[in-house]
Amino acid sequence: MTPTPTPPGLARLNALEETAALAALRAVCASTAWARRLLAARPYATPEDLYAAGDAATAGLSAGDLAEAMAGHPPIGRPAPGDPASAREQRGMAGASAALRAEMLELNLAYQEKFGHVFLICATGRTGEQMRDALEERIGNPPEREREIARTELGRINRIRLARLVEED
């Protein structure tokens, strides 16, 4: 059986010099500790090895590292200017009504005031209404529970971004 060729993006990540690889990984997740952990485990034989390392690194983030990772995400409904990843991921808000946008702004501010960080959700494939409903539901969580939900959502986002990195030509 012929081995599957390494996807071009994975081969490139494995071959990048350290500073460039760290920058590529920090574009996936803003946590320096997360990126350094993935950097230290190179080279990756398969995308699955990379995803498993990403999952383990996300699970191992300290509270401070998790806060650093979340700080790299713009609020839902306000993708970072010039950031195609956040615009693509938040596409579900693109056609949202003015009323839904205003509601999301109000809920986002209340969430940030309560928890001290941005509302983090894997927005890919979700509608604006689904994101609003999730925000309304999660704002009632205790801080410890919400931090673990945010960690899970961060892991989903990181996997999607790693897959995009691996598949890039």
PDB file of C-alpha atoms in Angstrom:
ATOM      1  CA  MET A   1       0.000   0.000   0.000  1.00  0.00           C
ATOM      2  CA  THR A   2       1.380   3.405  -0.991  1.00  0.00           C
ATOM      3  CA  PRO A   3       1.646   5.902   1.867  1.00  0.00           C
ATOM      4  CA  THR A   4      -0.560   8.977   1.572  1.00  0.00           C
ATOM      5  CA  PRO A   5       1.447  12.024   0.561  1.00  0.00           C
ATOM      6  CA  THR A   6       1.871  14.716   3.182  1.00  0.00           C
ATOM      7  CA  PRO A   7      -0.576  17.579   2.492  1.00  0.00           C
ATOM      8  CA  PRO A   8       1.256  20.662   1.170  1.00  0.00           C
ATOM      9  CA  GLY A   9       0.379  22.875   4.126  1.00  0.00           C
ATOM     10  CA  LEU A  10       1.608  20.290   6.634  1.00  0.00           C
ATOM     11  CA  ALA A  11       4.860  19.806   4.717  1.00  0.00           C
ATOM     12  CA  ARG A  12       5.322  23.584   4.702  1.00  0.00           C
ATOM     13  CA  LEU A  13       4.604  23.873   8.457  1.00  0.00           C
ATOM     14  CA  ASN A  14       7.110  21.105   9.167  1.00  0.00           C
ATOM     15  CA  ALA A  15       9.770  22.828   7.028  1.00  0.00           C
ATOM     16  CA  LEU A  16       9.295  26.433   8.191  1.00  0.00           C
ATOM     17  CA  GLU A  17      12.031  27.968  10.267  1.00  0.00           C
ATOM     18  CA  GLU A  18      11.049  28.427  13.898  1.00  0.00           C
ATOM     19  CA  THR A  19      10.016  32.109  13.855  1.00  0.00           C
ATOM     20  CA  ALA A  20       7.830  31.675  10.758  1.00  0.00           C
ATOM     21  CA  ALA A  21       6.281  28.458  12.102  1.00  0.00           C
ATOM     22  CA  LEU A  22       5.526  30.154  15.425  1.00  0.00           C
ATOM     23  CA  ALA A  23       3.832  33.025  13.566  1.00  0.00           C
ATOM     24  CA  ALA A  24       1.755  30.557  11.498  1.00  0.00           C
ATOM     25  CA  LEU A  25       0.667  28.709  14.636  1.00  0.00           C
ATOM     26  CA  ARG A  26      -0.125  31.945  16.504  1.00  0.00           C
ATOM     27  CA  ALA A  27      -2.401  32.863  13.579  1.00  0.00           C
ATOM     28  CA  VAL A  28      -4.329  29.687  14.445  1.00  0.00           C
ATOM     29  CA  CYS A  29      -4.365  30.315  18.213  1.00  0.00           C
ATOM     30  CA  ALA A  30      -3.161  33.495  19.935  1.00  0.00           C
ATOM     31  CA  SER A  31      -1.785  31.579  22.934  1.00  0.00           C
ATOM     32  CA  THR A  32       2.008  31.599  22.878  1.00  0.00           C
ATOM     33  CA  ALA A  33       2.113  28.476  25.076  1.00  0.00           C
ATOM     34  CA  TRP A  34      -0.201  26.621  22.667  1.00  0.00           C
ATOM     35  CA  ALA A  35       1.866  27.599  19.630  1.00  0.00           C
ATOM     36  CA  ARG A  36       5.172  26.733  21.331  1.00  0.00           C
ATOM     37  CA  ARG A  37       3.873  23.309  22.343  1.00  0.00           C
ATOM     38  CA  LEU A  38       2.899  22.529  18.742  1.00  0.00           C
ATOM     39  CA  LEU A  39       6.166  23.969  17.468  1.00  0.00           C
ATOM     40  CA  ALA A  40       8.176  21.719  19.807  1.00  0.00           C
ATOM     41  CA  ALA A  41       6.438  18.582  18.514  1.00  0.00           C
ATOM     42  CA  ARG A  42       7.319  19.121  14.831  1.00  0.00           C
ATOM     43  CA  PRO A  43       7.591  17.443  12.415  1.00  0.00           C
ATOM     44  CA  TYR A  44       4.109  15.966  12.134  1.00  0.00           C
ATOM     45  CA  ALA A  45       3.730  12.780  10.109  1.00  0.00           C
ATOM     46  CA  THR A  46      -0.001  13.266   9.493  1.00  0.00           C
ATOM     47  CA  PRO A  47      -2.645  15.946   9.902  1.00  0.00           C
ATOM     48  CA  GLU A  48      -4.208  13.775  12.622  1.00  0.00           C
ATOM     49  CA  ASP A  49      -0.952  13.963  14.612  1.00  0.00           C
ATOM     50  CA  LEU A  50      -1.075  17.758  14.352  1.00  0.00           C
ATOM     51  CA  TYR A  51      -4.761  17.878  15.387  1.00  0.00           C
ATOM     52  CA  ALA A  52      -4.090  15.595  18.372  1.00  0.00           C
ATOM     53  CA  ALA A  53      -1.202  17.832  19.449  1.00  0.00           C
ATOM     54  CA  GLY A  54      -3.476  20.865  19.086  1.00  0.00           C
ATOM     55  CA  ASP A  55      -6.181  19.227  21.192  1.00  0.00           C
ATOM     56  CA  ALA A  56      -3.676  18.274  23.903  1.00  0.00           C
ATOM     57  CA  ALA A  57      -2.204  21.782  23.915  1.00  0.00           C
ATOM     58  CA  THR A  58      -5.682  23.340  24.217  1.00  0.00           C
ATOM     59  CA  ALA A  59      -6.584  21.004  27.078  1.00  0.00           C
ATOM     60  CA  GLY A  60      -3.336  21.924  28.841  1.00  0.00           C
ATOM     61  CA  LEU A  61      -3.698  25.707  28.686  1.00  0.00           C
ATOM     62  CA  SER A  62      -3.415  27.464  32.031  1.00  0.00           C
ATOM     63  CA  ALA A  63      -6.029  30.084  32.911  1.00  0.00           C
ATOM     64  CA  GLY A  64      -3.638  32.812  31.733  1.00  0.00           C
ATOM     65  CA  ASP A  65      -2.870  30.996  28.473  1.00  0.00           C
ATOM     66  CA  LEU A  66      -6.577  30.492  27.840  1.00  0.00           C
ATOM     67  CA  ALA A  67      -7.180  34.199  28.451  1.00  0.00           C
ATOM     68  CA  GLU A  68      -4.406  35.033  25.956  1.00  0.00           C
ATOM     69  CA  ALA A  69      -6.003  32.715  23.380  1.00  0.00           C
ATOM     70  CA  MET A  70      -9.467  34.226  23.869  1.00  0.00           C
ATOM     71  CA  ALA A  71      -8.092  37.764  23.615  1.00  0.00           C
ATOM     72  CA  GLY A  72      -7.098  36.932  20.043  1.00  0.00           C
ATOM     73  CA  HIS A  73     -10.756  36.568  19.030  1.00  0.00           C
ATOM     74  CA  PRO A  74     -12.969  39.513  18.111  1.00  0.00           C
ATOM     75  CA  PRO A  75     -16.523  39.682  19.492  1.00  0.00           C
ATOM     76  CA  ILE A  76     -19.210  37.897  17.466  1.00  0.00           C
ATOM     77  CA  GLY A  77     -20.677  40.325  14.984  1.00  0.00           C
ATOM     78  CA  ARG A  78     -17.538  42.459  14.856  1.00  0.00           C
ATOM     79  CA  PRO A  79     -14.835  40.566  12.933  1.00  0.00           C
ATOM     80  CA  ALA A  80     -11.405  42.142  13.139  1.00  0.00           C
ATOM     81  CA  PRO A  81     -10.817  44.538  10.224  1.00  0.00           C
ATOM     82  CA  GLY A  82      -8.503  42.980   7.661  1.00  0.00           C
ATOM     83  CA  ASP A  83      -8.789  39.521   9.269  1.00  0.00           C
ATOM     84  CA  PRO A  84     -10.217  37.154   6.655  1.00  0.00           C
ATOM     85  CA  ALA A  85     -10.339  34.252   9.159  1.00  0.00           C
ATOM     86  CA  SER A  86     -12.661  36.034  11.593  1.00  0.00           C
ATOM     87  CA  ALA A  87     -14.818  37.371   8.729  1.00  0.00           C
ATOM     88  CA  ARG A  88     -15.104  33.868   7.234  1.00  0.00           C
ATOM     89  CA  GLU A  89     -15.814  32.244  10.598  1.00  0.00           C
ATOM     90  CA  GLN A  90     -18.468  34.819  11.480  1.00  0.00           C
ATOM     91  CA  ARG A  91     -20.179  34.692   8.092  1.00  0.00           C
ATOM     92  CA  GLY A  92     -23.444  33.759   9.859  1.00  0.00           C
ATOM     93  CA  MET A  93     -23.686  37.343  11.121  1.00  0.00           C
ATOM     94  CA  ALA A  94     -23.057  38.897   7.679  1.00  0.00           C
ATOM     95  CA  GLY A  95     -26.731  39.130   6.748  1.00  0.00           C
ATOM     96  CA  ALA A  96     -28.031  39.749  10.266  1.00  0.00           C
ATOM     97  CA  SER A  97     -30.674  42.396  10.766  1.00  0.00           C
ATOM     98  CA  ALA A  98     -29.845  45.635  12.536  1.00  0.00           C
ATOM     99  CA  ALA A  99     -31.951  44.434  15.467  1.00  0.00           C
ATOM    100  CA  LEU A 100     -29.973  41.178  15.781  1.00  0.00           C
ATOM    101  CA  ARG A 101     -26.669  43.079  15.518  1.00  0.00           C
ATOM    102  CA  ALA A 102     -27.767  45.450  18.277  1.00  0.00           C
ATOM    103  CA  GLU A 103     -28.914  42.522  20.435  1.00  0.00           C
ATOM    104  CA  MET A 104     -25.568  40.752  19.930  1.00  0.00           C
ATOM    105  CA  LEU A 105     -23.653  43.898  20.853  1.00  0.00           C
ATOM    106  CA  GLU A 106     -25.655  44.263  24.066  1.00  0.00           C
ATOM    107  CA  LEU A 107     -25.295  40.575  24.961  1.00  0.00           C
ATOM    108  CA  ASN A 108     -21.569  40.559  24.125  1.00  0.00           C
ATOM    109  CA  LEU A 109     -20.986  43.540  26.427  1.00  0.00           C
ATOM    110  CA  ALA A 110     -22.958  41.915  29.254  1.00  0.00           C
ATOM    111  CA  TYR A 111     -21.037  38.661  28.780  1.00  0.00           C
ATOM    112  CA  GLN A 112     -17.661  40.427  28.791  1.00  0.00           C
ATOM    113  CA  GLU A 113     -18.626  42.344  31.923  1.00  0.00           C
ATOM    114  CA  LYS A 114     -19.633  39.130  33.703  1.00  0.00           C
ATOM    115  CA  PHE A 115     -16.767  36.869  32.596  1.00  0.00           C
ATOM    116  CA  GLY A 116     -13.963  39.310  31.744  1.00  0.00           C
ATOM    117  CA  HIS A 117     -13.393  37.908  28.247  1.00  0.00           C
ATOM    118  CA  VAL A 118     -14.984  37.733  24.822  1.00  0.00           C
ATOM    119  CA  PHE A 119     -17.837  35.285  24.200  1.00  0.00           C
ATOM    120  CA  LEU A 120     -16.096  32.466  22.360  1.00  0.00           C
ATOM    121  CA  ILE A 121     -18.037  30.119  20.116  1.00  0.00           C
ATOM    122  CA  CYS A 122     -17.102  28.132  17.052  1.00  0.00           C
ATOM    123  CA  ALA A 123     -19.177  30.311  14.720  1.00  0.00           C
ATOM    124  CA  THR A 124     -18.406  28.359  11.542  1.00  0.00           C
ATOM    125  CA  GLY A 125     -21.677  27.157  10.032  1.00  0.00           C
ATOM    126  CA  ARG A 126     -23.884  28.883  12.628  1.00  0.00           C
ATOM    127  CA  THR A 127     -26.489  31.518  11.914  1.00  0.00           C
ATOM    128  CA  GLY A 128     -26.607  34.803  13.786  1.00  0.00           C
ATOM    129  CA  GLU A 129     -29.704  33.581  15.609  1.00  0.00           C
ATOM    130  CA  GLN A 130     -27.957  30.374  16.703  1.00  0.00           C
ATOM    131  CA  MET A 131     -25.023  32.378  18.061  1.00  0.00           C
ATOM    132  CA  ARG A 132     -27.398  34.731  19.895  1.00  0.00           C
ATOM    133  CA  ASP A 133     -29.277  31.791  21.399  1.00  0.00           C
ATOM    134  CA  ALA A 134     -26.014  30.202  22.576  1.00  0.00           C
ATOM    135  CA  LEU A 135     -24.888  33.503  24.085  1.00  0.00           C
ATOM    136  CA  GLU A 136     -28.205  33.934  25.902  1.00  0.00           C
ATOM    137  CA  GLU A 137     -27.936  30.401  27.273  1.00  0.00           C
ATOM    138  CA  ARG A 138     -24.277  30.595  28.293  1.00  0.00           C
ATOM    139  CA  ILE A 139     -24.415  33.980  29.997  1.00  0.00           C
ATOM    140  CA  GLY A 140     -26.185  32.256  32.889  1.00  0.00           C
ATOM    141  CA  ASN A 141     -23.311  29.825  33.483  1.00  0.00           C
ATOM    142  CA  PRO A 142     -21.031  30.048  36.500  1.00  0.00           C
ATOM    143  CA  PRO A 143     -17.523  31.300  35.545  1.00  0.00           C
ATOM    144  CA  GLU A 144     -15.794  27.898  35.964  1.00  0.00           C
ATOM    145  CA  ARG A 145     -18.310  26.141  33.712  1.00  0.00           C
ATOM    146  CA  GLU A 146     -18.168  28.912  31.134  1.00  0.00           C
ATOM    147  CA  ARG A 147     -14.357  28.812  31.036  1.00  0.00           C
ATOM    148  CA  GLU A 148     -14.464  25.086  30.197  1.00  0.00           C
ATOM    149  CA  ILE A 149     -17.116  25.625  27.501  1.00  0.00           C
ATOM    150  CA  ALA A 150     -14.946  28.411  26.037  1.00  0.00           C
ATOM    151  CA  ARG A 151     -11.943  26.021  26.095  1.00  0.00           C
ATOM    152  CA  THR A 152     -13.994  23.417  24.166  1.00  0.00           C
ATOM    153  CA  GLU A 153     -15.081  26.043  21.622  1.00  0.00           C
ATOM    154  CA  LEU A 154     -11.464  27.226  21.282  1.00  0.00           C
ATOM    155  CA  GLY A 155     -10.448  23.635  20.522  1.00  0.00           C
ATOM    156  CA  ARG A 156     -13.070  23.436  17.749  1.00  0.00           C
ATOM    157  CA  ILE A 157     -11.905  26.730  16.256  1.00  0.00           C
ATOM    158  CA  ASN A 158      -8.253  25.653  16.437  1.00  0.00           C
ATOM    159  CA  ARG A 159      -9.027  22.362  14.642  1.00  0.00           C
ATOM    160  CA  ILE A 160     -10.807  24.166  11.805  1.00  0.00           C
ATOM    161  CA  ARG A 161      -7.932  26.625  11.478  1.00  0.00           C
ATOM    162  CA  LEU A 162      -5.307  23.859  11.605  1.00  0.00           C
ATOM    163  CA  ALA A 163      -7.183  21.965   8.879  1.00  0.00           C
ATOM    164  CA  ARG A 164      -7.184  25.102   6.742  1.00  0.00           C
ATOM    165  CA  LEU A 165      -3.426  25.501   7.366  1.00  0.00           C
ATOM    166  CA  VAL A 166      -2.780  21.848   6.441  1.00  0.00           C
ATOM    167  CA  GLU A 167      -4.811  22.071   3.237  1.00  0.00           C
ATOM    168  CA  GLU A 168      -3.281  25.335   1.978  1.00  0.00           C
ATOM    169  CA  ASP A 169      -1.396  25.012  -1.286  1.00  0.00           C
TER     170      ASP A 169
END
